[in-house]
XYZ file of C-alpha atoms in Angstrom:
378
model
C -12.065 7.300 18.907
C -8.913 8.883 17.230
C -10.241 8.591 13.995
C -13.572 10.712 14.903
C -11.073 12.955 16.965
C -9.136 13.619 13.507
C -12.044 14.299 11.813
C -13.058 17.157 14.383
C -9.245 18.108 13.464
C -9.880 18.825 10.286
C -13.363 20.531 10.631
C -11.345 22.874 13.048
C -8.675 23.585 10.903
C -10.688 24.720 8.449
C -13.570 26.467 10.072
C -10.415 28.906 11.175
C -9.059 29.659 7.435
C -10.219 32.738 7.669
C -8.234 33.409 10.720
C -5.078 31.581 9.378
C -4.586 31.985 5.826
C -1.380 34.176 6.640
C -0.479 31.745 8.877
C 1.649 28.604 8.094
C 0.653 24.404 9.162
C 3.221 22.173 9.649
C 3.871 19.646 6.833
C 1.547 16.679 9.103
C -1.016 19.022 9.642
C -1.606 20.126 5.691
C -1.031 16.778 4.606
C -4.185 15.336 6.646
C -6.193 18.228 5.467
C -5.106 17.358 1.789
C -5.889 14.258 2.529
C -9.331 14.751 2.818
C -9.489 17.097 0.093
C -11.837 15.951 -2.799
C -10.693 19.210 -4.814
C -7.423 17.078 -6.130
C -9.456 15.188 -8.463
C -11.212 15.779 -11.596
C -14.484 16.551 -10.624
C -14.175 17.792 -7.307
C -15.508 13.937 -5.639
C -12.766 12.171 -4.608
C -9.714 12.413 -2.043
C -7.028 9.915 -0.892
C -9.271 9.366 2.315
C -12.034 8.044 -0.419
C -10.032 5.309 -1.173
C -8.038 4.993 1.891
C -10.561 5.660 4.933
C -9.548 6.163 7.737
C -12.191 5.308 9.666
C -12.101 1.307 7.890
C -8.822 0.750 8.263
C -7.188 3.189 5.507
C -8.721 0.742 2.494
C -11.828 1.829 0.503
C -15.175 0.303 2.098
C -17.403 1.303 -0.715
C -18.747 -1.166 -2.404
C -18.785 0.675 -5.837
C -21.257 -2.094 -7.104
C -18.129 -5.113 -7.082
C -18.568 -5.619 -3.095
C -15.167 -3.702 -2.426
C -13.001 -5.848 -4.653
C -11.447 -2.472 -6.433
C -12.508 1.274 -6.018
C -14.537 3.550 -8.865
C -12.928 6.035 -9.865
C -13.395 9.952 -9.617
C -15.552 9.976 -12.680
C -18.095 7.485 -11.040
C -17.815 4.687 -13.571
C -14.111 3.674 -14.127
C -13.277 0.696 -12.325
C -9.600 -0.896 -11.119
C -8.658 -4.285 -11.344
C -7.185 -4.256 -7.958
C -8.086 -3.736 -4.175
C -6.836 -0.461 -2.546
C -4.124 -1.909 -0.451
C -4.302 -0.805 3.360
C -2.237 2.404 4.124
C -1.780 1.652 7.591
C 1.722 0.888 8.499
C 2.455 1.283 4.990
C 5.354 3.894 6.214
C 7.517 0.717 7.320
C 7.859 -0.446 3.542
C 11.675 0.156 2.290
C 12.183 1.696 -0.814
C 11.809 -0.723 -3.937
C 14.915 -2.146 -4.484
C 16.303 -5.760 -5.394
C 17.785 -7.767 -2.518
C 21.209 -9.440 -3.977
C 21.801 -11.693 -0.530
C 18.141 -13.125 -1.227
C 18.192 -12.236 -4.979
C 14.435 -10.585 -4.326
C 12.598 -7.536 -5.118
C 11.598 -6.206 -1.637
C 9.538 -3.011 -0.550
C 7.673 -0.482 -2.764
C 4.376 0.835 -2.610
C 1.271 -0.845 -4.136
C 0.756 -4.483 -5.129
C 3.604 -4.209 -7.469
C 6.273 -2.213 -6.245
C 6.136 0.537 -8.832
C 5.884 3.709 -6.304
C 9.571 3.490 -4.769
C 8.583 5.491 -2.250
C 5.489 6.502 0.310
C 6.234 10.183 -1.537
C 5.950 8.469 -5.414
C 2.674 6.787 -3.531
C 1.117 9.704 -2.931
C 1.732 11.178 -6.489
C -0.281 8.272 -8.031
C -3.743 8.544 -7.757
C -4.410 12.251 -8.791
C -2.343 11.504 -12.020
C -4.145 8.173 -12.633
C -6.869 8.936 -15.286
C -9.097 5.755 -14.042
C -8.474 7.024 -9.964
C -8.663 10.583 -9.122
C -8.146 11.713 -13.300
C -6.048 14.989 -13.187
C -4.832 15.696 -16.472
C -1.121 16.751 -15.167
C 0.246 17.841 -12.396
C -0.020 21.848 -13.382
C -3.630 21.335 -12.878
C -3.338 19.610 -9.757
C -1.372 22.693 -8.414
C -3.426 24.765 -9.682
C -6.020 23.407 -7.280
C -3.355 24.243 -4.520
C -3.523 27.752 -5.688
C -7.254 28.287 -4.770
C -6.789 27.931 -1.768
C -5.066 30.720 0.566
C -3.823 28.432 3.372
C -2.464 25.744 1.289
C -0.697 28.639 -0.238
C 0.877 30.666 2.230
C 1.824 26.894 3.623
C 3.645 25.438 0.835
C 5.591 28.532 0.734
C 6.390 29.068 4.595
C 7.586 25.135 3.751
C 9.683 25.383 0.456
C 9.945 28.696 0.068
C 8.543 31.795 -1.520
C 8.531 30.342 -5.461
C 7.958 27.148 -4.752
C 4.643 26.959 -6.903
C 5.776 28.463 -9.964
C 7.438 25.398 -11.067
C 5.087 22.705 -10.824
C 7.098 19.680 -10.775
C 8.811 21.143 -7.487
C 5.395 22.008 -6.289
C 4.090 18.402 -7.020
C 7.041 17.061 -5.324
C 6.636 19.052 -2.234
C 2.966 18.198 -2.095
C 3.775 14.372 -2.611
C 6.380 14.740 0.966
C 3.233 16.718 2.623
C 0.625 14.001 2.457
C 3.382 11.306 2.526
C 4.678 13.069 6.150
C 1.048 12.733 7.358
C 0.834 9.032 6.535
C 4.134 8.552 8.516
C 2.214 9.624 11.475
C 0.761 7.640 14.454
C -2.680 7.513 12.844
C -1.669 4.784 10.270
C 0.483 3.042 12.984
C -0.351 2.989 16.483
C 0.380 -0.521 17.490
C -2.182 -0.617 20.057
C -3.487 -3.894 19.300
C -4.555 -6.542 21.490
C -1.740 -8.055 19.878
C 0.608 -5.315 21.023
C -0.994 -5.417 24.469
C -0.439 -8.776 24.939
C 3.022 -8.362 24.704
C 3.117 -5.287 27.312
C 1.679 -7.870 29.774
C -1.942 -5.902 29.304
C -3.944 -8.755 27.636
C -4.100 -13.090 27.947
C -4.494 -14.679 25.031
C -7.372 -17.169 24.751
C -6.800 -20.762 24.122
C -7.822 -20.727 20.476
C -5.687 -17.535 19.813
C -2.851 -18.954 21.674
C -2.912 -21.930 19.607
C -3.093 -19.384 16.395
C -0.423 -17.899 17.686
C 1.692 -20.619 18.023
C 0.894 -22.069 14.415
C 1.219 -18.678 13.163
C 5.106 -18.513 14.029
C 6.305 -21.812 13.468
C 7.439 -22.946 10.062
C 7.326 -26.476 11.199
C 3.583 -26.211 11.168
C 2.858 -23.712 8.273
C 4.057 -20.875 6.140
C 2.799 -17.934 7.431
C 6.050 -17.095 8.992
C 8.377 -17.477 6.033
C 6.407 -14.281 4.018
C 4.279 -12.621 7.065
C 7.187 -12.039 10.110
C 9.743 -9.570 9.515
C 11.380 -8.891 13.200
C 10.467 -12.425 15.003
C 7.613 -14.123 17.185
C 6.473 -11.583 20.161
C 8.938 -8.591 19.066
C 7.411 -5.005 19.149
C 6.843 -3.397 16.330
C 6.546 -5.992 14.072
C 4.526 -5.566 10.635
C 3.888 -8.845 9.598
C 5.313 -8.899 5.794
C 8.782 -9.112 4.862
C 7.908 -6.920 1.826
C 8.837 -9.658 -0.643
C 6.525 -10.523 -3.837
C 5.073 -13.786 -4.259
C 2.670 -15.469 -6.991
C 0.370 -17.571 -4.257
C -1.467 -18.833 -7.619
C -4.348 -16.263 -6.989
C -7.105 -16.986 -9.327
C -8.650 -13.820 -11.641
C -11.298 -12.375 -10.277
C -14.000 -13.396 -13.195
C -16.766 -11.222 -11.182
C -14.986 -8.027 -10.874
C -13.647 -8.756 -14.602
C -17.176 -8.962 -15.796
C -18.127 -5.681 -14.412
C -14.254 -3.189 -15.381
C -14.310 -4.988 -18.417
C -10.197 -6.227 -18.155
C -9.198 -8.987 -20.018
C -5.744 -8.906 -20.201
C -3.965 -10.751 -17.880
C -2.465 -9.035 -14.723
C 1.266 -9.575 -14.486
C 2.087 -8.386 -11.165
C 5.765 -7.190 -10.166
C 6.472 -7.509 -13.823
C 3.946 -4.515 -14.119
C 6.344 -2.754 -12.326
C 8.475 -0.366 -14.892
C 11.762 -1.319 -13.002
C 11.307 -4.946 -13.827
C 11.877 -6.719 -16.754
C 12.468 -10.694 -15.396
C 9.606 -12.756 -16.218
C 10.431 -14.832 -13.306
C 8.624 -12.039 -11.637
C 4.914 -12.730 -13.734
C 2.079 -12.733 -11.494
C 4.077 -11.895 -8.281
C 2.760 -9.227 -5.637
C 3.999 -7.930 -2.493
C 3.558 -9.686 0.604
C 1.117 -7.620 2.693
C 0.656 -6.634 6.069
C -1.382 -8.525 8.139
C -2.398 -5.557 10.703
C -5.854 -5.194 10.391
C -6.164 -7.822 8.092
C -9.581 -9.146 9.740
C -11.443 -5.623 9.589
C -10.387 -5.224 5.439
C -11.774 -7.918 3.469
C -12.316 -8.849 0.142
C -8.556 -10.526 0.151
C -5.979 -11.196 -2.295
C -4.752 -8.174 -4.496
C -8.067 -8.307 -6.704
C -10.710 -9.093 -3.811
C -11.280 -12.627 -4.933
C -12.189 -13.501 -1.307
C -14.301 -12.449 0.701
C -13.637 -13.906 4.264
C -10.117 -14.625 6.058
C -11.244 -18.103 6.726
C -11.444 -18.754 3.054
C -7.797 -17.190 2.196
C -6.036 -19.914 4.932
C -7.681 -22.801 3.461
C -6.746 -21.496 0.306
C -2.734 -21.462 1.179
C -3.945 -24.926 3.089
C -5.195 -26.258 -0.077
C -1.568 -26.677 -1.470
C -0.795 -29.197 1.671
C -3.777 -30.756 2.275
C -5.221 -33.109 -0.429
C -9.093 -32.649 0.988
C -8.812 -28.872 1.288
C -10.577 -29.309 -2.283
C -13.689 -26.890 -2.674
C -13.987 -23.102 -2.142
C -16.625 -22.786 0.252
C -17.571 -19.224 -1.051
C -18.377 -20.711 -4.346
C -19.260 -24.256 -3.272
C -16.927 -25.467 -6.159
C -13.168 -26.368 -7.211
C -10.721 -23.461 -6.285
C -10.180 -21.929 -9.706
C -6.887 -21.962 -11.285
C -4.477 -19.699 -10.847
C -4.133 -16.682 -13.140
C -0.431 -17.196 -13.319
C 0.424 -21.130 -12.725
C 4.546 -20.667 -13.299
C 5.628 -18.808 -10.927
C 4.294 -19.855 -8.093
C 5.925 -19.758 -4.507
C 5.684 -23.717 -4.446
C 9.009 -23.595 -1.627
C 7.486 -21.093 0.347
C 4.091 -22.532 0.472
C 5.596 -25.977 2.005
C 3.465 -26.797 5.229
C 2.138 -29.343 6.994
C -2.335 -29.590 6.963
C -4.582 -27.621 9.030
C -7.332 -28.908 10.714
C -10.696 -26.894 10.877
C -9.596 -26.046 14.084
C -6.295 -24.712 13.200
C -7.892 -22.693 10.580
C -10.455 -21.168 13.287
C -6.927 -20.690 15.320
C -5.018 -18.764 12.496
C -8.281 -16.645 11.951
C -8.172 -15.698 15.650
C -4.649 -14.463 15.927
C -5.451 -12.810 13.163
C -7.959 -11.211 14.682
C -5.656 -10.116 17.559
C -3.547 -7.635 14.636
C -6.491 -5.185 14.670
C -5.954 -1.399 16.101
C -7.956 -0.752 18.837
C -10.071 1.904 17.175
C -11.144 -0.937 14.717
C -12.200 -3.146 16.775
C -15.605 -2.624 16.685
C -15.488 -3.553 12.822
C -14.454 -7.157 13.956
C -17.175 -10.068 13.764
C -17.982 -11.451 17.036
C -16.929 -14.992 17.546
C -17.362 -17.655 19.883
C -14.296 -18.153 20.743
Protein backbone atom coordinates (compact mmCIF):
# COMPACT_ATOMS: atom_id res chain seq x y z
CA UNK A 1 0.00 0.00 0.00
CA UNK A 2 1.47 3.55 -0.70
CA UNK A 3 0.40 4.82 2.39
CA UNK A 4 2.37 1.99 4.52
CA UNK A 5 5.20 2.52 1.83
CA UNK A 6 5.30 6.37 3.01
CA UNK A 7 5.36 5.52 6.33
CA UNK A 8 8.58 3.25 5.86
CA UNK A 9 9.66 6.69 4.05
CA UNK A 10 9.64 8.50 6.83
CA UNK A 11 11.07 5.91 9.36
CA UNK A 12 14.03 5.87 6.79
CA UNK A 13 14.52 9.33 6.56
CA UNK A 14 14.94 9.69 9.89
CA UNK A 15 16.72 6.65 11.13
CA UNK A 16 19.60 8.33 8.69
CA UNK A 17 19.69 11.96 10.48
CA UNK A 18 22.63 11.23 11.77
CA UNK A 19 24.09 10.58 8.43
CA UNK A 20 22.31 13.62 6.78
CA UNK A 21 22.01 16.47 8.97
CA UNK A 22 24.60 18.38 6.64
CA UNK A 23 22.77 17.27 3.97
CA UNK A 24 19.74 19.07 2.38
CA UNK A 25 15.78 17.27 1.46
CA UNK A 26 13.93 18.58 -1.13
CA UNK A 27 10.94 20.79 -0.16
CA UNK A 28 8.31 17.31 -0.73
CA UNK A 29 10.48 15.30 1.16
CA UNK A 30 10.69 17.71 4.52
CA UNK A 31 7.26 18.60 4.17
CA UNK A 32 5.99 14.81 4.66
CA UNK A 33 8.39 14.44 7.47
CA UNK A 34 6.88 17.69 9.06
CA UNK A 35 3.94 16.37 8.45
CA UNK A 36 4.18 13.75 10.74
CA UNK A 37 5.89 15.72 13.22
CA UNK A 38 3.97 15.96 16.60
CA UNK A 39 6.83 18.44 17.88
CA UNK A 40 4.77 21.52 16.07
CA UNK A 41 2.27 21.53 18.69
CA UNK A 42 2.04 22.50 22.19
CA UNK A 43 2.71 19.55 23.96
CA UNK A 44 4.63 17.57 21.72
CA UNK A 45 1.10 15.14 20.69
CA UNK A 46 -0.17 16.24 17.71
CA UNK A 47 0.87 16.66 13.87
CA UNK A 48 -1.09 17.57 10.69
CA UNK A 49 -1.17 13.69 9.92
CA UNK A 50 -3.26 13.51 13.45
CA UNK A 51 -5.91 15.24 12.01
CA UNK A 52 -5.41 14.51 8.45
CA UNK A 53 -4.35 10.65 8.24
CA UNK A 54 -3.19 9.47 5.71
CA UNK A 55 -3.86 6.17 6.04
CA UNK A 56 -8.12 7.13 6.37
CA UNK A 57 -8.29 9.17 3.72
CA UNK A 58 -6.34 12.45 4.99
CA UNK A 59 -9.48 13.25 7.62
CA UNK A 60 -9.11 12.50 11.37
CA UNK A 61 -10.56 8.88 12.28
CA UNK A 62 -10.36 9.32 15.97
CA UNK A 63 -13.24 9.33 17.55
CA UNK A 64 -12.16 11.84 20.33
CA UNK A 65 -15.33 10.73 22.34
CA UNK A 66 -18.00 12.70 19.53
CA UNK A 67 -17.70 9.57 16.98
CA UNK A 68 -15.40 11.70 14.56
CA UNK A 69 -17.76 14.61 14.14
CA UNK A 70 -14.70 17.24 14.99
CA UNK A 71 -11.06 16.50 16.22
CA UNK A 72 -9.60 17.22 20.07
CA UNK A 73 -7.25 19.27 20.16
CA UNK A 74 -3.42 19.09 21.13
CA UNK A 75 -4.22 19.67 24.74
CA UNK A 76 -6.53 16.51 24.86
CA UNK A 77 -9.76 18.24 25.82
CA UNK A 78 -10.53 21.19 23.42
CA UNK A 79 -12.99 20.29 20.98
CA UNK A 80 -13.97 21.94 17.27
CA UNK A 81 -17.23 22.49 16.06
CA UNK A 82 -16.38 21.20 12.71
CA UNK A 83 -15.17 17.97 10.84
CA UNK A 84 -11.53 18.00 9.53
CA UNK A 85 -12.27 18.36 5.90
CA UNK A 86 -10.42 15.68 3.63
CA UNK A 87 -6.96 16.89 2.34
CA UNK A 88 -6.93 14.74 -0.52
CA UNK A 89 -7.18 16.55 -3.74
CA UNK A 90 -7.46 19.55 -1.74
CA UNK A 91 -4.40 20.98 -4.05
CA UNK A 92 -7.08 21.50 -6.98
CA UNK A 93 -8.97 24.27 -4.86
CA UNK A 94 -8.30 27.92 -6.52
CA UNK A 95 -7.40 30.56 -4.41
CA UNK A 96 -10.43 32.27 -2.50
CA UNK A 97 -11.66 34.75 -4.58
CA UNK A 98 -15.24 36.07 -5.67
CA UNK A 99 -16.48 34.97 -9.10
CA UNK A 100 -18.11 38.29 -10.82
CA UNK A 101 -19.54 36.13 -14.08
CA UNK A 102 -21.40 33.88 -11.35
CA UNK A 103 -21.30 36.60 -8.62
CA UNK A 104 -19.89 33.60 -6.12
CA UNK A 105 -17.24 33.09 -3.66
CA UNK A 106 -15.32 30.06 -5.09
CA UNK A 107 -12.16 28.10 -3.74
CA UNK A 108 -10.32 28.52 -0.39
CA UNK A 109 -9.29 26.16 2.07
CA UNK A 110 -11.52 24.87 4.92
CA UNK A 111 -15.31 24.89 5.20
CA UNK A 112 -15.28 28.57 4.90
CA UNK A 113 -12.85 29.79 2.62
CA UNK A 114 -10.71 31.72 5.07
CA UNK A 115 -7.12 30.04 4.16
CA UNK A 116 -6.69 31.59 0.50
CA UNK A 117 -4.31 29.30 -0.13
CA UNK A 118 -3.07 25.40 0.46
CA UNK A 119 0.20 27.52 1.99
CA UNK A 120 -2.29 29.87 4.50
CA UNK A 121 -3.83 26.08 5.12
CA UNK A 122 -1.00 24.79 6.40
CA UNK A 123 -0.25 27.82 8.73
CA UNK A 124 -3.58 27.21 10.59
CA UNK A 125 -3.56 24.57 12.86
CA UNK A 126 -0.22 25.12 14.80
CA UNK A 127 -1.43 28.78 15.44
CA UNK A 128 -4.96 27.64 16.42
CA UNK A 129 -5.01 27.60 20.29
CA UNK A 130 -8.05 24.88 20.32
CA UNK A 131 -5.91 22.60 17.34
CA UNK A 132 -2.29 22.17 17.64
CA UNK A 133 -2.00 25.54 20.39
CA UNK A 134 1.40 27.23 19.54
CA UNK A 135 1.52 30.44 21.11
CA UNK A 136 3.14 32.27 17.85
CA UNK A 137 4.90 31.41 15.22
CA UNK A 138 8.57 32.24 16.92
CA UNK A 139 7.86 29.27 18.98
CA UNK A 140 6.85 27.17 16.26
CA UNK A 141 10.30 27.89 14.62
CA UNK A 142 11.88 27.48 17.35
CA UNK A 143 10.82 23.84 17.21
CA UNK A 144 12.44 23.90 13.63
CA UNK A 145 15.61 24.88 15.29
CA UNK A 146 15.99 21.62 17.35
CA UNK A 147 16.30 19.84 14.89
CA UNK A 148 19.65 19.68 12.67
CA UNK A 149 18.11 18.43 9.39
CA UNK A 150 15.18 20.62 9.32
CA UNK A 151 17.84 23.19 9.75
CA UNK A 152 20.47 22.76 7.38
CA UNK A 153 17.16 22.16 4.98
CA UNK A 154 15.33 25.28 5.33
CA UNK A 155 18.49 27.00 4.70
CA UNK A 156 19.88 24.93 1.60
CA UNK A 157 15.98 26.04 0.53
CA UNK A 158 15.73 29.85 1.39
CA UNK A 159 18.90 30.58 2.17
CA UNK A 160 21.47 30.94 4.88
CA UNK A 161 19.24 33.55 7.30
CA UNK A 162 16.22 32.38 6.55
CA UNK A 163 15.30 31.49 10.29
CA UNK A 164 16.24 34.55 11.93
CA UNK A 165 13.17 36.25 10.89
CA UNK A 166 10.39 34.18 11.80
CA UNK A 167 7.63 35.34 9.73
CA UNK A 168 9.88 34.40 6.59
CA UNK A 169 10.67 31.19 8.31
CA UNK A 170 6.89 30.47 8.97
CA UNK A 171 6.19 31.29 5.47
CA UNK A 172 8.74 29.02 4.04
CA UNK A 173 7.61 26.23 6.31
CA UNK A 174 3.85 26.85 5.31
CA UNK A 175 5.17 26.26 1.11
CA UNK A 176 7.16 23.02 2.57
CA UNK A 177 4.25 21.05 3.92
CA UNK A 178 1.88 22.75 1.40
CA UNK A 179 4.46 21.30 -1.63
CA UNK A 180 4.07 17.84 -0.01
CA UNK A 181 0.27 17.95 -0.07
CA UNK A 182 0.50 18.90 -3.82
CA UNK A 183 1.99 15.56 -4.30
CA UNK A 184 0.54 12.29 -5.76
CA UNK A 185 -0.22 10.94 -2.29
CA UNK A 186 -3.32 13.22 -1.79
CA UNK A 187 -4.27 12.73 -5.52
CA UNK A 188 -3.67 9.70 -7.36
CA UNK A 189 -6.82 9.23 -9.29
CA UNK A 190 -6.61 5.61 -9.30
CA UNK A 191 -10.07 4.93 -8.56
CA UNK A 192 -12.29 2.43 -9.88
CA UNK A 193 -13.85 5.44 -11.04
CA UNK A 194 -10.74 6.54 -12.89
CA UNK A 195 -10.27 3.00 -14.17
CA UNK A 196 -13.40 2.79 -15.58
CA UNK A 197 -12.74 5.46 -17.73
CA UNK A 198 -9.19 3.97 -18.95
CA UNK A 199 -11.33 1.02 -20.19
CA UNK A 200 -9.83 -1.08 -16.94
CA UNK A 201 -13.13 -1.59 -15.00
CA UNK A 202 -17.30 -2.27 -16.01
CA UNK A 203 -19.49 -0.66 -14.06
CA UNK A 204 -22.23 -2.73 -12.39
CA UNK A 205 -25.81 -2.18 -13.10
CA UNK A 206 -26.62 -0.37 -9.87
CA UNK A 207 -23.45 1.88 -10.23
CA UNK A 208 -24.20 2.49 -13.78
CA UNK A 209 -27.53 3.64 -12.93
CA UNK A 210 -25.73 5.95 -10.06
CA UNK A 211 -23.78 7.09 -12.50
CA UNK A 212 -26.18 8.14 -14.77
CA UNK A 213 -28.41 9.95 -12.03
CA UNK A 214 -25.33 11.34 -10.68
CA UNK A 215 -24.65 13.53 -13.94
CA UNK A 216 -27.87 14.50 -15.08
CA UNK A 217 -29.58 17.58 -13.75
CA UNK A 218 -32.80 16.42 -15.20
CA UNK A 219 -32.88 13.79 -12.52
CA UNK A 220 -31.10 15.49 -9.50
CA UNK A 221 -28.67 18.06 -8.27
CA UNK A 222 -25.65 16.51 -7.67
CA UNK A 223 -24.22 17.82 -10.83
CA UNK A 224 -25.00 21.50 -10.49
CA UNK A 225 -22.48 21.76 -7.07
CA UNK A 226 -20.42 18.26 -7.34
CA UNK A 227 -18.97 18.27 -11.34
CA UNK A 228 -16.46 20.71 -12.19
CA UNK A 229 -14.89 19.38 -15.72
CA UNK A 230 -18.04 17.18 -17.06
CA UNK A 231 -19.50 13.49 -16.94
CA UNK A 232 -16.51 10.82 -17.67
CA UNK A 233 -13.60 13.58 -18.00
CA UNK A 234 -10.23 12.73 -16.25
CA UNK A 235 -9.29 14.42 -13.58
CA UNK A 236 -12.31 15.56 -12.36
CA UNK A 237 -12.78 16.54 -8.50
CA UNK A 238 -16.25 16.53 -8.03
CA UNK A 239 -16.96 20.19 -6.41
CA UNK A 240 -17.06 23.30 -8.22
CA UNK A 241 -15.62 24.96 -5.06
CA UNK A 242 -18.72 27.12 -4.58
CA UNK A 243 -20.43 27.61 -0.95
CA UNK A 244 -23.82 26.60 -0.33
CA UNK A 245 -26.24 26.64 2.87
CA UNK A 246 -27.92 22.92 2.14
CA UNK A 247 -30.01 23.84 5.47
CA UNK A 248 -27.63 21.56 7.57
CA UNK A 249 -29.06 21.15 10.94
CA UNK A 250 -26.59 21.92 14.27
CA UNK A 251 -25.13 19.20 15.47
CA UNK A 252 -26.97 19.21 19.14
CA UNK A 253 -24.67 16.02 20.13
CA UNK A 254 -21.34 17.34 19.35
CA UNK A 255 -22.70 20.82 20.84
CA UNK A 256 -23.46 19.11 24.07
CA UNK A 257 -20.06 17.74 24.46
CA UNK A 258 -17.49 21.39 22.96
CA UNK A 259 -19.88 23.31 24.71
CA UNK A 260 -20.67 25.97 21.42
CA UNK A 261 -23.65 27.75 21.43
CA UNK A 262 -23.31 30.35 19.18
CA UNK A 263 -24.47 29.85 15.96
CA UNK A 264 -22.01 28.87 13.10
CA UNK A 265 -22.16 31.33 10.23
CA UNK A 266 -20.25 29.71 7.62
CA UNK A 267 -18.55 31.74 4.63
CA UNK A 268 -19.56 34.76 6.60
CA UNK A 269 -16.92 33.41 9.18
CA UNK A 270 -14.62 34.02 6.65
CA UNK A 271 -12.64 37.52 7.43
CA UNK A 272 -12.89 38.48 3.65
CA UNK A 273 -16.63 38.43 3.78
CA UNK A 274 -18.91 40.72 5.03
CA UNK A 275 -22.46 39.87 2.85
CA UNK A 276 -24.89 38.23 4.98
CA UNK A 277 -26.24 36.63 1.96
CA UNK A 278 -23.33 34.41 2.65
CA UNK A 279 -24.76 33.15 6.53
CA UNK A 280 -24.55 29.57 6.95
CA UNK A 281 -22.90 28.84 3.52
CA UNK A 282 -19.87 26.28 3.17
CA UNK A 283 -17.84 25.09 0.42
CA UNK A 284 -18.96 22.48 -1.78
CA UNK A 285 -16.73 19.45 -1.09
CA UNK A 286 -15.11 16.86 -2.89
CA UNK A 287 -16.70 13.81 -3.30
CA UNK A 288 -13.37 11.55 -3.74
CA UNK A 289 -13.39 9.32 -1.05
CA UNK A 290 -16.45 10.48 0.20
CA UNK A 291 -17.70 6.79 1.16
CA UNK A 292 -14.46 5.85 3.29
CA UNK A 293 -14.84 9.52 5.50
CA UNK A 294 -17.99 9.68 7.26
CA UNK A 295 -19.63 11.52 9.73
CA UNK A 296 -20.93 14.07 6.77
CA UNK A 297 -21.86 17.55 6.53
CA UNK A 298 -19.27 20.21 7.82
CA UNK A 299 -20.14 19.36 11.62
CA UNK A 300 -20.55 15.40 11.29
CA UNK A 301 -24.27 15.48 11.72
CA UNK A 302 -24.45 12.24 9.67
CA UNK A 303 -23.20 9.42 9.98
CA UNK A 304 -23.83 7.30 6.76
CA UNK A 305 -23.85 8.51 2.93
CA UNK A 306 -27.20 6.95 2.52
CA UNK A 307 -28.61 9.31 5.06
CA UNK A 308 -26.94 12.64 3.44
CA UNK A 309 -28.87 11.77 -0.23
CA UNK A 310 -32.14 11.38 1.32
CA UNK A 311 -31.43 14.35 3.12
CA UNK A 312 -30.87 16.61 -0.26
CA UNK A 313 -33.95 14.13 -1.46
CA UNK A 314 -36.02 15.33 1.31
CA UNK A 315 -36.39 18.85 -0.33
CA UNK A 316 -38.13 17.01 -3.56
CA UNK A 317 -39.79 14.33 -2.23
CA UNK A 318 -42.77 14.99 0.14
CA UNK A 319 -42.37 11.27 1.95
CA UNK A 320 -38.60 11.58 2.33
CA UNK A 321 -39.92 12.76 5.93
CA UNK A 322 -37.92 11.01 8.86
CA UNK A 323 -34.14 10.74 9.49
CA UNK A 324 -33.57 7.22 9.74
CA UNK A 325 -30.45 7.74 12.04
CA UNK A 326 -32.65 9.33 14.56
CA UNK A 327 -35.96 7.66 13.69
CA UNK A 328 -37.53 11.23 13.81
CA UNK A 329 -38.30 14.58 11.74
CA UNK A 330 -35.06 15.92 10.01
CA UNK A 331 -34.22 18.81 12.31
CA UNK A 332 -34.29 22.26 11.10
CA UNK A 333 -31.78 23.86 9.60
CA UNK A 334 -29.29 25.95 11.57
CA UNK A 335 -29.50 28.68 9.02
CA UNK A 336 -33.13 28.55 7.19
CA UNK A 337 -32.44 31.93 4.83
CA UNK A 338 -30.04 31.21 2.83
CA UNK A 339 -30.59 28.20 1.58
CA UNK A 340 -29.62 26.89 -2.00
CA UNK A 341 -33.48 26.35 -2.70
CA UNK A 342 -32.49 26.77 -6.92
CA UNK A 343 -29.78 24.52 -6.71
CA UNK A 344 -31.45 21.89 -4.74
CA UNK A 345 -34.36 21.61 -7.56
CA UNK A 346 -34.68 17.78 -8.47
CA UNK A 347 -36.92 15.40 -9.30
CA UNK A 348 -37.56 12.20 -6.22
CA UNK A 349 -35.41 9.32 -5.67
CA UNK A 350 -36.56 6.08 -5.20
CA UNK A 351 -34.86 3.73 -2.55
CA UNK A 352 -33.27 2.36 -5.35
CA UNK A 353 -31.86 5.44 -6.75
CA UNK A 354 -30.58 6.29 -3.42
CA UNK A 355 -28.76 2.70 -3.19
CA UNK A 356 -27.56 3.85 -6.94
CA UNK A 357 -26.10 7.34 -5.91
CA UNK A 358 -24.44 5.56 -2.83
CA UNK A 359 -22.74 3.15 -5.26
CA UNK A 360 -21.17 5.57 -7.64
CA UNK A 361 -20.20 7.06 -4.83
CA UNK A 362 -18.55 4.34 -3.80
CA UNK A 363 -16.69 4.08 -7.15
CA UNK A 364 -14.69 7.82 -6.09
CA UNK A 365 -12.55 5.90 -3.55
CA UNK A 366 -8.52 5.60 -4.12
CA UNK A 367 -7.50 2.32 -4.48
CA UNK A 368 -5.44 2.18 -1.32
CA UNK A 369 -8.81 2.89 0.53
CA UNK A 370 -10.63 0.52 -0.62
CA UNK A 371 -10.44 -1.81 1.92
CA UNK A 372 -12.13 0.89 4.30
CA UNK A 373 -15.32 0.54 2.05
CA UNK A 374 -18.44 -1.51 3.47
CA UNK A 375 -19.18 -4.48 1.48
CA UNK A 376 -22.43 -4.37 -0.34
CA UNK A 377 -24.58 -6.52 -2.20
CA UNK A 378 -24.62 -4.97 -5.03
Amino acid sequence: MKSLKLLINIFLVFSSLSLSANEALSKEALGQILFFDKNLSQNRTQSCATCHNPNSAFVDDRSNGISKMASLGDDNKSLGDRQAPTASYAKFSPNFHFDEKKQKYIGGQFWDGRAATLEEQAGGPPLNPIEMGMANKKEVINRIKENELYVSSFKNLYGEDILNDEKKAYDALTQIIASFERTDEFSPFDSKYDKYLKGEYDLTALEDLGKSLFFSNNNNSCATCHVLKGEDKKGETFTNYEFHNIGTPANQELRAKNGVKDIDKGLLNNPSVTDEKQMGKYKVPTLRNVAVTAPYMHNGVFSDLRTVVEFYDKYNNKDRTINKETNKAWDEPEVKDTISLKELKAKELSDRKVEALVSFMELLTDEKYEHLLKSKVK
